[in-house]
Amino acid sequence: MSAAPPRTRVRRVAVAGNPNSGKTSIFNKLTGLRAKVANYTGVTVEKREGRLADSDVSLVDLPGTYSLSARSPEEVIARNVLLGLIDDEPRPDAVVIVVDASNLERNLYLATQIIELGLPTIIACNMMDVVRRRGHSIDLDRLAEKLGVPVLATVARTGDGIAELRNAIIATAERPAEQAFTQRTFPLPDVIESAVERIAERLVADDVATCESARGAALLWLMDRTSDVDPAVRSASLLSRLSAESSMIAETAARQVSDAFEDPTRVVIEARYDWIGDVVCYASPTTDCARRTRTDRIDAILTHRLWGMLVFAGVMFSLFLAIFMLADPLMGLIESAQSATADAITHVIPEGPLQSLLADGVVAGVGSVVIFFPQICILFLLLTLLEDSGYIARAAFLMDRLMSRVGLHGRSFIPLLSSYACAIPGILAARTIEHPRDRLTTILVAPLMSCSARLPVYLIIIGAVFGGSVWMQTGVLFGMYAIGTLTAFVIALILKRSLLKGPPPAFIMELPPYHFPQVRTVLRTTWDRSKLFLMGAGTTIFSVCVVIWALSYFPRLDVNTLSPAESAQLDSIPANDNAARDHTMQSLQLRNSAIGHIGRFIEPVIEPLGYDWRMGIGILTSFLAREVFVGTMGITFALGETDETSDALRERLQTAEWPDGRKLVTPLSGLSLMIFYVFACQCISTLAVVRKETGGWKWPAFMFAYMTIIAYVGALAVFQVGRAMGYA
Amino acid sequence: MSLTLAQLLPGQAGYVRDVDGEKSICHRLLEMGLTRGTAVQLVRVAPLGDPIEVELRGYRLSVRKSEASRVTLEAD
C-alpha cells in the first residue's frame, strides 16, 4: 500500500453527513485511532482530522448538520470547509457523504447540496442493515445514476463495506479529475436560475469559487440573502470576499428574486425535496413501514408519563452521583501524588524561592488542573454514552417544557445538573445545545449552581456557627443550594429578555433511533474531549496558580521588621513548640505578603459584609478555587494546613475576634460569607473554560462581574439587614 | 380555522398543507422535510404536555407545540 508514488501535497478528503448518520463511526473506522482533535478558531466546533489507514490521504470530519444553510456555527464551518474558505486550509480534494439509508429522504437533502458544490464525491449509504431488517431495499445503482456520483453500501457498526469505501476514497483522491462533474438536475424557476447564473459568474471572476462550485455556492448565498440568516453569520461566508462591483451585481440579483417570490428559500427547499422524493421512489420503491420498531418499544417506556420520568430521574441521579462519588477516589489519588511530589521536591531541593516555586507554585498549579480530570473524563464518558445511544435527545424531549419556562432549551438541563458537581463539566456539556444564544445563557448561569468546591466552605462555616441541631445545619445547607439554583433561573430569564434577547429559539430536534453505543467510538470521543480540556483550560489555570503563589510568597518576611504585636505573638510561643512556631511564621508571612497587604487594603470594602482582612485573604485566594478557602484560613489562623473536618479550625473560627473584642464569625457574618460563596465567581478554572468555550475574554469578564456584584450586594444585604433587625 | 399539527392526537396523521410564521423557524421546519404534501403522524406528547413527537419521511422529529401550530394540515 505504501508503494504509492511520492506527492508534493497530502490529499485531503472531507467526511460530511447528518447528525446520527453514523458519520463519526465511519470516520473512526477509516482512520483507526489516530485522529487529531482541535477546535475551529473562535467557535466550539470540534475539528477532527486523521490519516486514512495505510495511505497518505488525510480525512477531515465535518460537523454533523442537516443542511448548509448557515443558521448554526456547525453549518457555517461545514460549508466553508467544503468551499475552501477556511483560512490556512486548502479546499478538500474530494468529499465522502455519509447517508443514513434508513432515513434516506432527509439525508439526501444535505447530500444534494454538497454534491452541487462540485467536489469529487462518494456517497456512503450507511446503516444498510437497518434497511434490510425493515424489509426494504435500496437500488444503489439507480441512486448513483440519479445523483451522478458513486454510491457504496456500508454498515459502520460491523465494518461491512469500509474496505471498499477506503479504496474508493484513495482512488478518487488520487485521480479527482476522473469523476465527471455533476450539475444540479432539478429545475428552479427562471428568475432564480438566472440570478444563480449571474452570481456564480461573479464568484468565479473574483476567484471566490471554482467553475464547478460556483453555482452551488451562489444558490446557498442567494438562499441566505433572501431569508433571515443572521447577518453576522452570513458575512463570515461568501459575500465579504467579493469585490464591490460583484457585490452590487449579486445584491441586484437577490433583490430581483425577492421581488418575484414572497419566500424564495421555500421555493428552493420544496423543489429540492420534490426531486429527492422522485429519486427515492425510483431507487427504493418500497412502501411505508408502519410497524412498531425496537425504538418504539423502548420509547413507550422511556418517554412514558410515569416510567419515563422515573427512569430519567434515575439516570440523572446516577450521572450526578458518578461525577460526585466515582471521581472521588481518583481525586484522592491525585492529591496524594501531588503532596508526595511536593514532599520529594522539598527533600531534594534546598529551602528557598526555587523550592517553594516548584512545590507550592508549579506542583499546586499542575495539581489544580489535573484534579478536575477524573470528573471531566467521567462526565464526558457518560455524556457520550447518552448521546451515542440516543437518550440525550429523549432527556431534552422530557425536560423541554420545564426549561422553556425560563427561556431555555430542553438540552440545558443536563449541563445545569452537572454543574452541581462542578461547573466545568457543566459548561463543557453545554456543547450539546445547538443554538448559540441558549448555549451562552446556559454557560453564564451554570456556575451559580452550587458546585462541590463550595461544599467545604459551607461545611466549615455551618459547623462553626450553626452547631447543635442537625436539622438546622441541613436546612441551611439546603438553603444555599436552593438560593443558587433559583438565582440561576432568574438570571437566565433576565439574560434571555435583555442581553441575549432574540426570537425564541425553535425546538426542532431529531429523535434518532436507539443504538447500542460503540465502545471504541465512545472511548475515543471521551478521550479527545478530555484532552482538549487539559490543553486548553489547563494552561490558564496553571499560570494563575503560579501568580497567586508569587503574591503570597513575596515579599519575604523579615523577623526584624515585625510590628510589636507580631513580635509579641511570636515570643509568646514556648521555645520547644516548633510546630506552633512554624505555623505562626507561616501566618505572619501570609499577613505580610503582597496578598496579605491586598487583604488589609480591601478590609474597608468587606467590613460592611462582616468580614475582617483574614477572611479577606481567604476570599482573595478563593478566586483561584473556592476550596482553597479552608486551607488559607488554616494558615492565617496559624494552624498550618487544614481541611473542613478540622475541629481546631472550627474552634479557632468560633473564638476569633475583631480588635475591639466583638466575635468575628457569628451566625450572621457566617451566613453573609456563605451567601458570598453561593454567588461569587471564585474559580479561575471556570473562567478559563468559559473563555475557551466562548472564544474570548468578553463573556468570562461579564460572568465574573455580574456574579461578584450579586455576591457583594447579597452578602451586604444579609449582614446589614440582619444587624438592623438585631441579630449579631 | 384549519387543522394544525399541534392539534393532532397521538396516532392521528395528515398531510402538510403549509408552514407559516417567522422565516428562520419556517425554513428549518421545511429543511427537516415538512414540505407541502408530506405525510406526518403524531406519535406522542411529552409527559409534561410539550413538546410533541411526530413521524415523517420515515424518521422521528420533536417540535414544540408553538412550532407545530405553524404547520397546517389537510385532514387524512
PDB file of N, CA and C in Angstrom, chain A residues 38 69 130 245 303 339 352 367 374 409 456 586 676:
ATOM      1  N   ALA A  38      -9.118  19.302  17.512  1.00  0.00           N
ATOM      2  CA  ALA A  38      -8.906  20.688  17.943  1.00  0.00           C
ATOM      3  C   ALA A  38     -10.235  21.393  17.769  1.00  0.00           C
ATOM      4  N   SER A  69     -27.237  25.675   5.328  1.00  0.00           N
ATOM      5  CA  SER A  69     -27.892  26.966   5.244  1.00  0.00           C
ATOM      6  C   SER A  69     -27.260  28.057   6.109  1.00  0.00           C
ATOM      7  N   VAL A 130     -30.085  -1.866   8.746  1.00  0.00           N
ATOM      8  CA  VAL A 130     -31.392  -1.451   9.270  1.00  0.00           C
ATOM      9  C   VAL A 130     -32.436  -1.504   8.158  1.00  0.00           C
ATOM     10  N   GLU A 245     -17.932  45.751  -6.991  1.00  0.00           N
ATOM     11  CA  GLU A 245     -18.768  45.661  -8.191  1.00  0.00           C
ATOM     12  C   GLU A 245     -19.561  44.355  -8.194  1.00  0.00           C
ATOM     13  N   THR A 303     -40.298   7.396  27.437  1.00  0.00           N
ATOM     14  CA  THR A 303     -40.960   8.701  27.387  1.00  0.00           C
ATOM     15  C   THR A 303     -42.369   8.592  27.976  1.00  0.00           C
ATOM     16  N   SER A 339       0.923  15.764  46.833  1.00  0.00           N
ATOM     17  CA  SER A 339       1.671  16.084  48.050  1.00  0.00           C
ATOM     18  C   SER A 339       2.954  15.273  48.120  1.00  0.00           C
ATOM     19  N   GLY A 352      14.110  27.573  49.879  1.00  0.00           N
ATOM     20  CA  GLY A 352      14.323  28.869  49.218  1.00  0.00           C
ATOM     21  C   GLY A 352      13.244  29.088  48.193  1.00  0.00           C
ATOM     22  N   GLY A 367      -1.445  20.386  39.821  1.00  0.00           N
ATOM     23  CA  GLY A 367      -2.446  19.627  40.578  1.00  0.00           C
ATOM     24  C   GLY A 367      -3.840  20.185  40.393  1.00  0.00           C
ATOM     25  N   PRO A 374     -10.422  13.575  36.491  1.00  0.00           N
ATOM     26  CA  PRO A 374     -11.336  12.424  36.655  1.00  0.00           C
ATOM     27  C   PRO A 374     -12.792  12.815  36.438  1.00  0.00           C
ATOM     28  N   HIS A 409     -33.668  25.751  26.721  1.00  0.00           N
ATOM     29  CA  HIS A 409     -33.950  24.642  25.835  1.00  0.00           C
ATOM     30  C   HIS A 409     -33.841  23.362  26.658  1.00  0.00           C
ATOM     31  N   PRO A 456     -16.982  22.355  51.033  1.00  0.00           N
ATOM     32  CA  PRO A 456     -16.116  22.507  52.214  1.00  0.00           C
ATOM     33  C   PRO A 456     -16.324  23.851  52.917  1.00  0.00           C
ATOM     34  N   GLN A 586       4.317  31.017  59.304  1.00  0.00           N
ATOM     35  CA  GLN A 586       3.536  30.938  58.048  1.00  0.00           C
ATOM     36  C   GLN A 586       2.456  32.010  58.028  1.00  0.00           C
ATOM     37  N   PHE A 676     -22.011  34.986  50.024  1.00  0.00           N
ATOM     38  CA  PHE A 676     -20.975  35.450  49.102  1.00  0.00           C
ATOM     39  C   PHE A 676     -20.463  34.286  48.257  1.00  0.00           C
TER      40      PHE A 676
END
